[in-house]
Tab-separated table of C-alpha atoms and ligand atoms in Angstrom:
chain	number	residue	atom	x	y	z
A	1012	UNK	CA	-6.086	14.664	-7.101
A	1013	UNK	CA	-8.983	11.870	-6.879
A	1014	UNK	CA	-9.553	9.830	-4.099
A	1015	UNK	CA	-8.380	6.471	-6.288
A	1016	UNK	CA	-4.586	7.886	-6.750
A	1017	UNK	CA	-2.012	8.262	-4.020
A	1018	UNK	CA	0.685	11.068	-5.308
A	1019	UNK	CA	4.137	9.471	-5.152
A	1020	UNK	CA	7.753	10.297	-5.715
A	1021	UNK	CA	10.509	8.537	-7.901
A	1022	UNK	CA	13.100	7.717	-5.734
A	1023	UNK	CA	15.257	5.940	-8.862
A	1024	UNK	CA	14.809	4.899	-12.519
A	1025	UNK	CA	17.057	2.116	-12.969
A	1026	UNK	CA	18.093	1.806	-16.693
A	1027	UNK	CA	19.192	-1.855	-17.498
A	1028	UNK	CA	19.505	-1.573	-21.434
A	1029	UNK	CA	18.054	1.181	-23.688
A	1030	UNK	CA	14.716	-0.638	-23.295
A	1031	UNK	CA	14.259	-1.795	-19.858
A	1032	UNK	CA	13.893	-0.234	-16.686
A	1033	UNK	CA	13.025	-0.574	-12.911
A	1034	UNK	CA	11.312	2.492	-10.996
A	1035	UNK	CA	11.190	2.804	-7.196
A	1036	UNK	CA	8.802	4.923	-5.610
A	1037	UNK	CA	8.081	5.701	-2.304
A	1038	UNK	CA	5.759	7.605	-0.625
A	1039	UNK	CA	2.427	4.638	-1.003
A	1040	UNK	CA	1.746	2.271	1.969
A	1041	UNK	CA	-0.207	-0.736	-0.155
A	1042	UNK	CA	-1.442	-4.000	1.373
A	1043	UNK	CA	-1.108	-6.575	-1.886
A	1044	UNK	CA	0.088	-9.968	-1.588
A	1045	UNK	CA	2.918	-10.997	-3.880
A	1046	UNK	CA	1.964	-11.373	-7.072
A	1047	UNK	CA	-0.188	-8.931	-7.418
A	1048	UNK	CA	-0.750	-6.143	-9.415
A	1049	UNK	CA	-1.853	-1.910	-9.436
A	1050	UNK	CA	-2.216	0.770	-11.904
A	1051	UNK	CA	0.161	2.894	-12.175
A	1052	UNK	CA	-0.645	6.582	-14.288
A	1053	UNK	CA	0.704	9.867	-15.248
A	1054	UNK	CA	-1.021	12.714	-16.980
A	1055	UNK	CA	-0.430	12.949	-20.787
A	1056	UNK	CA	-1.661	16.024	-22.146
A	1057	UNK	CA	-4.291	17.083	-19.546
A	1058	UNK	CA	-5.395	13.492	-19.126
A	1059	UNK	CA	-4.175	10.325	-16.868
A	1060	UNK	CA	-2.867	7.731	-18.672
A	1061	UNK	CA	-2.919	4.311	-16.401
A	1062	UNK	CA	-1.539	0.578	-17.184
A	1063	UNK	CA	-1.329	-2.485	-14.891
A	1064	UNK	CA	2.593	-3.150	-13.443
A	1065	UNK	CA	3.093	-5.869	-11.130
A	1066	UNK	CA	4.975	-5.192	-8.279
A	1067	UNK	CA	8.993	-6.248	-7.586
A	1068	UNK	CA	8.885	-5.449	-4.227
A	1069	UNK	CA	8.106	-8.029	-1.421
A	1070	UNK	CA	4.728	-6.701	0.490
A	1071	UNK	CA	6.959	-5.560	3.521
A	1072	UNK	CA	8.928	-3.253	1.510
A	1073	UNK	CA	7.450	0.334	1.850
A	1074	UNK	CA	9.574	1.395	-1.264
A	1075	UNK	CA	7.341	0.192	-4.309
A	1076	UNK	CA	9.483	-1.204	-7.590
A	1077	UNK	CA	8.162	-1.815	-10.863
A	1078	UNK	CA	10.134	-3.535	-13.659
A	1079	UNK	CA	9.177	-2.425	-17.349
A	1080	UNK	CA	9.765	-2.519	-20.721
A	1081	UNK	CA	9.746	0.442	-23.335
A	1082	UNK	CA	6.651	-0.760	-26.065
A	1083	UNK	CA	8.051	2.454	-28.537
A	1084	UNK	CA	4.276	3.122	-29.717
A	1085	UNK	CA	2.787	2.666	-26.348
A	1086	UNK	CA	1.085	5.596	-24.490
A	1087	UNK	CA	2.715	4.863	-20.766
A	1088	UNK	CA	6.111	3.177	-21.273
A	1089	UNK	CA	8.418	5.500	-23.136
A	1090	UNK	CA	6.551	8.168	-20.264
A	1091	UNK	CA	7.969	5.904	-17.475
A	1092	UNK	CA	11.197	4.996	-18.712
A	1093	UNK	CA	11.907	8.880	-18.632
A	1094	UNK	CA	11.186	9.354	-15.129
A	1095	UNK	CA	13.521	10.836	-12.874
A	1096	UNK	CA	14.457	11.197	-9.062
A	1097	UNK	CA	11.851	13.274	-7.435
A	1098	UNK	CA	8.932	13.073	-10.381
A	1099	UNK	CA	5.234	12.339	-9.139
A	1100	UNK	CA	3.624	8.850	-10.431
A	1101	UNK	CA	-0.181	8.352	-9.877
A	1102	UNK	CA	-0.489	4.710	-7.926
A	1103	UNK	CA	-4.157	3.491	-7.310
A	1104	UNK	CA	-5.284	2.461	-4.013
A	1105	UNK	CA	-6.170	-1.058	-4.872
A	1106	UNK	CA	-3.777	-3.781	-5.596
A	1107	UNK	CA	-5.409	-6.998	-7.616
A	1108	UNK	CA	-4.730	-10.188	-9.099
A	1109	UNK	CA	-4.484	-14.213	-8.755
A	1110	UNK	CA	-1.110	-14.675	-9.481
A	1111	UNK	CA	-1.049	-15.550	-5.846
A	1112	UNK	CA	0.532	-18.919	-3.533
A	1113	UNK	CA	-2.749	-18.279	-1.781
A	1114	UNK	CA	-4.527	-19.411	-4.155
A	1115	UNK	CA	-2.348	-22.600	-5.028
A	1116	UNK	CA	-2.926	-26.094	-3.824
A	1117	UNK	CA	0.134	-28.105	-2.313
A	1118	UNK	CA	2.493	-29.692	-4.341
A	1119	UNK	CA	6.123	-30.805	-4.305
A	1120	UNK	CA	7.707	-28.200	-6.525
A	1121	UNK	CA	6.903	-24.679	-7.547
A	1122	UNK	CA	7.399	-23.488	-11.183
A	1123	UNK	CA	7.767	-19.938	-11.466
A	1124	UNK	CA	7.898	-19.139	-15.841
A	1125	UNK	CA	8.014	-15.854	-17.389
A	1126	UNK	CA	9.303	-14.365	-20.445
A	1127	UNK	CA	10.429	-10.521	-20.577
A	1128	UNK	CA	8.898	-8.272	-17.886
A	1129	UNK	CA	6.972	-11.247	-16.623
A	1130	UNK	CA	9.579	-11.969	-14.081
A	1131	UNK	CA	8.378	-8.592	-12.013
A	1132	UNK	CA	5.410	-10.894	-9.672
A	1133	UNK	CA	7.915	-14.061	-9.150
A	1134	UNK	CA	10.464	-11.501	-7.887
A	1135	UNK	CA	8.269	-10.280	-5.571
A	1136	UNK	CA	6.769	-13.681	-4.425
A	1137	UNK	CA	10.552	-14.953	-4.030
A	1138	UNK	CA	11.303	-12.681	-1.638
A	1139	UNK	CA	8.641	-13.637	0.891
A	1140	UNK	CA	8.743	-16.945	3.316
A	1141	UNK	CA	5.664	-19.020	1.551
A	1142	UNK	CA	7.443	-20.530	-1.039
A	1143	UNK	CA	10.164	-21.720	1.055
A	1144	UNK	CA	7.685	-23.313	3.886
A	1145	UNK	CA	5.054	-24.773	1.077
A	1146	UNK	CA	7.428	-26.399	-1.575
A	1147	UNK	CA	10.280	-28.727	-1.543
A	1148	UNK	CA	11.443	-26.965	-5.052
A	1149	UNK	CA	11.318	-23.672	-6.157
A	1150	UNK	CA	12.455	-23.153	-10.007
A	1151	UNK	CA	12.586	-19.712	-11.700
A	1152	UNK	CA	12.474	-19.852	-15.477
A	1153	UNK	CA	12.979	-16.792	-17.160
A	1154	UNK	CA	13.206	-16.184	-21.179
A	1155	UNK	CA	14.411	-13.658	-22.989
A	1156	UNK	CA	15.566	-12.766	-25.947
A	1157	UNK	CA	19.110	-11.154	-25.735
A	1158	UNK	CA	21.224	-12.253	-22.877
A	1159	UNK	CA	21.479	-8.540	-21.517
A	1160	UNK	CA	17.705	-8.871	-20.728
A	1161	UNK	CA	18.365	-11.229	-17.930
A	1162	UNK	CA	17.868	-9.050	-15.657
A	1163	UNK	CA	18.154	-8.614	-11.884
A	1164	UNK	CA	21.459	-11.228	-11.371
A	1165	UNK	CA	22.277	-9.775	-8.149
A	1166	UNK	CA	18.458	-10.148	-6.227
A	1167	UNK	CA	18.821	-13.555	-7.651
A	1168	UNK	CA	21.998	-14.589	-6.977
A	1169	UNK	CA	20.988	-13.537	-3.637
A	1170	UNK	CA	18.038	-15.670	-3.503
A	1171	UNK	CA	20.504	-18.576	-4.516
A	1172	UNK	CA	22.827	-17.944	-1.731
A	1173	UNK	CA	19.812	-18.101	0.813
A	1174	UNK	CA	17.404	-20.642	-0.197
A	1175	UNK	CA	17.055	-23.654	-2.795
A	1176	UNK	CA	15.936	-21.601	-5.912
A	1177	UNK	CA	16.897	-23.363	-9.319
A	1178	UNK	CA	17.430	-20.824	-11.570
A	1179	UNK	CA	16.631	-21.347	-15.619
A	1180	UNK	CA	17.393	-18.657	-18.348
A	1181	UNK	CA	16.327	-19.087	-21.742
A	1182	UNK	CA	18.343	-16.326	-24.793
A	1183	UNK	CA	16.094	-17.219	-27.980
A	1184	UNK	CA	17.690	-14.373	-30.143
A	1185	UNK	CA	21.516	-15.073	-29.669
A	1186	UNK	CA	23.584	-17.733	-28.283
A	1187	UNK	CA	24.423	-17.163	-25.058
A	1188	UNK	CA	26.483	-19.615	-22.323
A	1189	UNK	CA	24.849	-20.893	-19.120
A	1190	UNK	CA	21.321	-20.585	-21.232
A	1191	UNK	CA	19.283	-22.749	-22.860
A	1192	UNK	CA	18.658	-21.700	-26.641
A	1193	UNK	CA	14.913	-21.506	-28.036
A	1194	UNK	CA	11.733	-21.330	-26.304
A	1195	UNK	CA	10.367	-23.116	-23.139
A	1196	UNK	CA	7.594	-24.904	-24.541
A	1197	UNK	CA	10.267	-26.642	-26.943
A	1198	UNK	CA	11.901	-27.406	-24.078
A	1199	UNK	CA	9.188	-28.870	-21.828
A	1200	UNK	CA	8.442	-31.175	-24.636
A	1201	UNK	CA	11.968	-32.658	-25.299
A	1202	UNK	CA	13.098	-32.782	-21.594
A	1203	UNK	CA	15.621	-29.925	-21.794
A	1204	UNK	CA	13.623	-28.168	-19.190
A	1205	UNK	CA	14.272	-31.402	-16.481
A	1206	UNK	CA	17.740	-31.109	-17.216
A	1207	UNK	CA	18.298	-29.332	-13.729
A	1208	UNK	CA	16.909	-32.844	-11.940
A	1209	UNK	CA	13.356	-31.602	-11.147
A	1210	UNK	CA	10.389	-33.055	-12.722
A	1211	UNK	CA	7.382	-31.619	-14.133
A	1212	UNK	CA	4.582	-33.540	-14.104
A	1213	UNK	CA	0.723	-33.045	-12.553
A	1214	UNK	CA	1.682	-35.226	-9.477
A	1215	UNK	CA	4.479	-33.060	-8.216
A	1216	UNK	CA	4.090	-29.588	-9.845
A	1217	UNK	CA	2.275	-26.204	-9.754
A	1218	UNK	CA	3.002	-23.951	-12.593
A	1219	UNK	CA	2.676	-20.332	-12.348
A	1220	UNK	CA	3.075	-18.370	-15.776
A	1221	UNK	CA	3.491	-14.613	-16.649
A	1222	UNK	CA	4.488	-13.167	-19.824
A	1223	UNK	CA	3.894	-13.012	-23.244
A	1224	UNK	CA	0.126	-14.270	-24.274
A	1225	UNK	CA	1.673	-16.183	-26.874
A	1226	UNK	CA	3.836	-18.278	-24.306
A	1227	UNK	CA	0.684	-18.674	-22.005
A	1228	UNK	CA	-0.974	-20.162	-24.399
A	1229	UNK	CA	1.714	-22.784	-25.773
A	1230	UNK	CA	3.115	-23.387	-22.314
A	1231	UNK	CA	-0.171	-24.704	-21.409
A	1232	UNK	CA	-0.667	-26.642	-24.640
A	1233	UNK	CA	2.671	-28.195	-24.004
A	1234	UNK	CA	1.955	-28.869	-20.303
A	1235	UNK	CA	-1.767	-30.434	-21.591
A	1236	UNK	CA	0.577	-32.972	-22.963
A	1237	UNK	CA	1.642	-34.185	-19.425
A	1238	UNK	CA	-1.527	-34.238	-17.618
A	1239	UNK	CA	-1.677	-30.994	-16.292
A	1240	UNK	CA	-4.694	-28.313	-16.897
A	1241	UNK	CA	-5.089	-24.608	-15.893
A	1242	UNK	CA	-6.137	-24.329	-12.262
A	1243	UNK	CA	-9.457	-23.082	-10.759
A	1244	UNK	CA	-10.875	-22.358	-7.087
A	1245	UNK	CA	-14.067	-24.850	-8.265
A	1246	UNK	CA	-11.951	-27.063	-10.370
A	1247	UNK	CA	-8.168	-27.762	-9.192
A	1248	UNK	CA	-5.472	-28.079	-11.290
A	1249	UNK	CA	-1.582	-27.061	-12.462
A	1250	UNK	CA	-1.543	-24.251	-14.171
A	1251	UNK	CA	-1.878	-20.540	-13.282
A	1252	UNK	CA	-1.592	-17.716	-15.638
A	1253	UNK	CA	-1.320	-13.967	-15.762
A	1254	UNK	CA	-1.014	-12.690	-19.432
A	1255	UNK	CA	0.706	-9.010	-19.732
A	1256	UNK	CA	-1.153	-7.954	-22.835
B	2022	FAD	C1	-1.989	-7.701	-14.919
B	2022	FAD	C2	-0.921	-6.976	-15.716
B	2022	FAD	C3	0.323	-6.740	-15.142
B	2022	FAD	C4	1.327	-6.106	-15.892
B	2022	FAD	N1	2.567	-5.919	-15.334
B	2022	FAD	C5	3.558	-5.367	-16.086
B	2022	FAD	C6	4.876	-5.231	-15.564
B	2022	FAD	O1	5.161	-5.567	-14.403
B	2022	FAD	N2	5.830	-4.703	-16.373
B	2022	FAD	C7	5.551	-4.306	-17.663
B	2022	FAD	O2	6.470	-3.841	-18.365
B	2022	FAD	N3	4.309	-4.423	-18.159
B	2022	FAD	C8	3.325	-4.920	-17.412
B	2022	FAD	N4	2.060	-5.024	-17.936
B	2022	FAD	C9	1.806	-4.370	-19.245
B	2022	FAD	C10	1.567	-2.865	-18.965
B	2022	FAD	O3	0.335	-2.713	-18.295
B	2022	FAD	C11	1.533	-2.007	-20.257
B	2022	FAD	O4	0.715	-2.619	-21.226
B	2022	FAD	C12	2.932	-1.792	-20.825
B	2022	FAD	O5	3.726	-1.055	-19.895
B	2022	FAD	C13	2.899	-0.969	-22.125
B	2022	FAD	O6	2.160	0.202	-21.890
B	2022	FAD	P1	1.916	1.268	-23.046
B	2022	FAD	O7	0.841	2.205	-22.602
B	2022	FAD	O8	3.220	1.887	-23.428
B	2022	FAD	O9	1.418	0.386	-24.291
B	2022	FAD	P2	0.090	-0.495	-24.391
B	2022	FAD	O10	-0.880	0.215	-25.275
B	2022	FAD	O11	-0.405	-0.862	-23.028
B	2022	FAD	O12	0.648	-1.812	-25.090
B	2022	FAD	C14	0.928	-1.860	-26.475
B	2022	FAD	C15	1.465	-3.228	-26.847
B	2022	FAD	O13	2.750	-3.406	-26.272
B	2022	FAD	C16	3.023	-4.782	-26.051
B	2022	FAD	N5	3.358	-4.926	-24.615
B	2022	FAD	C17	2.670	-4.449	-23.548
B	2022	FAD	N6	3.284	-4.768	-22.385
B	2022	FAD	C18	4.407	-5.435	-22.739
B	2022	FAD	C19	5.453	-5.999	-21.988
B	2022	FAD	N7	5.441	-5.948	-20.633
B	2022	FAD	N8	6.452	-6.610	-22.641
B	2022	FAD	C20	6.461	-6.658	-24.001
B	2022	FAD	N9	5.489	-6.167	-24.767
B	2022	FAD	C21	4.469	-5.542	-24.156
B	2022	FAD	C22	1.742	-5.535	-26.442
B	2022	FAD	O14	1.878	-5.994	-27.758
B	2022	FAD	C23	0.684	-4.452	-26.345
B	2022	FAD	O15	-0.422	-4.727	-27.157
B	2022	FAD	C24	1.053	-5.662	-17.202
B	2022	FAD	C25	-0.219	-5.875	-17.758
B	2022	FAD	C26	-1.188	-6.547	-17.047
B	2022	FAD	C27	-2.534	-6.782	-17.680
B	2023	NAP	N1	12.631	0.133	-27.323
B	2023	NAP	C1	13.411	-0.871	-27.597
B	2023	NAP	O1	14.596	-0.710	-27.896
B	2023	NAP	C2	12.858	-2.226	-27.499
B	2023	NAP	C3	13.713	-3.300	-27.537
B	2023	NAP	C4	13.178	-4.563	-27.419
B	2023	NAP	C5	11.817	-4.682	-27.276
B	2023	NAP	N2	10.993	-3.640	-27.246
B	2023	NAP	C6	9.524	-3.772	-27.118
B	2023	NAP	O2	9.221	-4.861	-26.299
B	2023	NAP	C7	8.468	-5.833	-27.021
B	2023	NAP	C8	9.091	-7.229	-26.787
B	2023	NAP	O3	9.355	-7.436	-25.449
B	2023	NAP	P1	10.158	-8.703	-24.917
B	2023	NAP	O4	11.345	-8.988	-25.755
B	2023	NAP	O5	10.341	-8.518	-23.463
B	2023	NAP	O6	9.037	-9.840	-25.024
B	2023	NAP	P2	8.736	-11.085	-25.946
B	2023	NAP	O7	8.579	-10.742	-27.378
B	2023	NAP	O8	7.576	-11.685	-25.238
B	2023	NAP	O9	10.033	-12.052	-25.844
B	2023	NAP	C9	10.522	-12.571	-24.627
B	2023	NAP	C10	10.800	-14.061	-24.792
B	2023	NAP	O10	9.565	-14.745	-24.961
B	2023	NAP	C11	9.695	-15.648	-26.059
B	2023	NAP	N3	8.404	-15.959	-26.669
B	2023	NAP	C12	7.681	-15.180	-27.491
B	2023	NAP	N4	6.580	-15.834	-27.889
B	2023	NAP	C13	6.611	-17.059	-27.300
B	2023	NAP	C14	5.747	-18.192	-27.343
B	2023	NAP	N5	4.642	-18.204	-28.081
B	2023	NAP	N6	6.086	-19.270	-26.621
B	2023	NAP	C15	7.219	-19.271	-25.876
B	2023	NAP	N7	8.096	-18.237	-25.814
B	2023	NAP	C16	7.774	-17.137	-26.524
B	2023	NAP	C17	10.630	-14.918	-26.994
B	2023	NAP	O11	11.177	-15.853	-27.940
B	2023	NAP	P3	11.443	-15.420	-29.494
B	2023	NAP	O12	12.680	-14.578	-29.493
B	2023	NAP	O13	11.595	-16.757	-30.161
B	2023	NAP	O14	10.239	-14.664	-29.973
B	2023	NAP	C18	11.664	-14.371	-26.032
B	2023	NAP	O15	12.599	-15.348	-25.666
B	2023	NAP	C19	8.531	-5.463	-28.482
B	2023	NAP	O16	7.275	-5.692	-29.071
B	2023	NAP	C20	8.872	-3.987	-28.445
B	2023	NAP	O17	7.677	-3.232	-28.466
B	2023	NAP	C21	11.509	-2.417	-27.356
């Protein structure tokens, strides 16, 4: 084994639907902050095959979780979503990323906006205290596109329970009760997305986004609209994005 990859164990492949999983490994002792990122790898025919996964898990969990979809042509995924209890997975040494609150100025209310797997980092960043202490609001937006993709009620619901989390789930592909239909940039733009009585606007909001590159793109557009511009350490602003592919 190289220096770069620490040898762990599956300790459970969770299978939510035939496409979408969560694996737990243990076994690694990372420091990341969360929001943050590692490679992940197995060997495919003699070589090691190794794709970014943000992590689920809090930073003070020693059991690592990663959430993931099956991409049927893709070298890892189908690979990981066969996994079992006990199989090795490669996990590099060095956590990245800027999907971070550290790197966020203050602002009244927190808005946490994924589509698919893109919910893995705000998971994570949920479950620590930072949010909580830095931001009168915290909203979770999360859009799929069958209603049996929103995954992880229970971690949220638990969330709920505990702190002020406003929770927002999006089905584009069916209709589906208790979410809105379509897709969130529609619904920045017509005021659907305000419906749960907190605003978006650059004087009260940071925006973190993870997902589909598509929805990056025409989130931002549609946030452009209010004021609001992608953030940088030399130039402040709203907007913070971590595209998937
Ligand atoms: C910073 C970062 C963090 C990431 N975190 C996660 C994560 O937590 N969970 C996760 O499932 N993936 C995550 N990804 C994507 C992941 O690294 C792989 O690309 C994905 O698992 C597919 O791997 P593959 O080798 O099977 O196919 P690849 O050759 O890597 O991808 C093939 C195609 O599949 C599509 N695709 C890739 N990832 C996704 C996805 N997540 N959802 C829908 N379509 C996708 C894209 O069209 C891509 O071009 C992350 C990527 C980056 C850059
Ligand atoms: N193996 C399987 O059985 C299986 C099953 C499903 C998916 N997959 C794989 O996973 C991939 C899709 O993953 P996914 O469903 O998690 O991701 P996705 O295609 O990114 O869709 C997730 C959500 O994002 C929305 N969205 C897409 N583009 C957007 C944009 N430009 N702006 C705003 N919202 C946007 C989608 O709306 P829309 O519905 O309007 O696009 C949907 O609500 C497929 O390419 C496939 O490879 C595999």
């Amino acid at each position: 084994m190289s220096e770069k990859w620490i040898e762990t164990r599956v300790v459970e492949n969770r299978q939510w639907t035939d496409a979408l999983f969560s694996l737990r490994v243990g076994g690694a002792r990372l420091s990341f902050q969360a929001g943050q990122f590692v490679r992940i790898a197995l060997d495919v025919n003699g070589e090691r095959v190794a794709r970014p996964f943000s992590f689920v898990n809090p930073p003070d969990d020693p059991v690592l979780e990663f959430y993931g979809i099956v991409v049927p042509e893709g070298p890892l995924s189908p690979r990981l979503a066969k996994l079992a209890a006990g199989d090795v997975l490669y996990v590099a040494r060095n956590p990245a990323g800027f999907l971070v609150l550290s790197e966020l100025p203050e602002a009244q209310t927190l808005w946490l906006v994924s589509t698919g797997t893109g919910i893995a980092p705000f998971l994570s960043i949920l479950r620590t205290e930072a949010p909580w202490q830095r931001f009168r609001n915290v909203v979770l937006v999360h859009a799929v596109r069958h209603a049996r993709e929103l995954v992880y009620q229970e971690l949220i619901s638990q969330v709920k329970r505990e702190r002020r989390l406003t929770y927002v789930t999006f089905v584009s592909r069916e209709a589906a009760p208790g979410s809105l239909a379509g897709r969130i940039p529609a619904a920045i733009r017509d005021g659907r997305l305000e419906r749960t009585g907190v605003a978006l606007g650059a004087e009260s909001s940071q925006v973190m986004l993870c997902g589909n590159p598509a929805m990056l793109t025409d989130v931002t557009a549609a946030l452009a609209e209010r004021g609001m511009r992608k953030h940088r350490r030399r130039s402040p602003g709203h907007i913070t994005v971590e595209s998937f592919w």
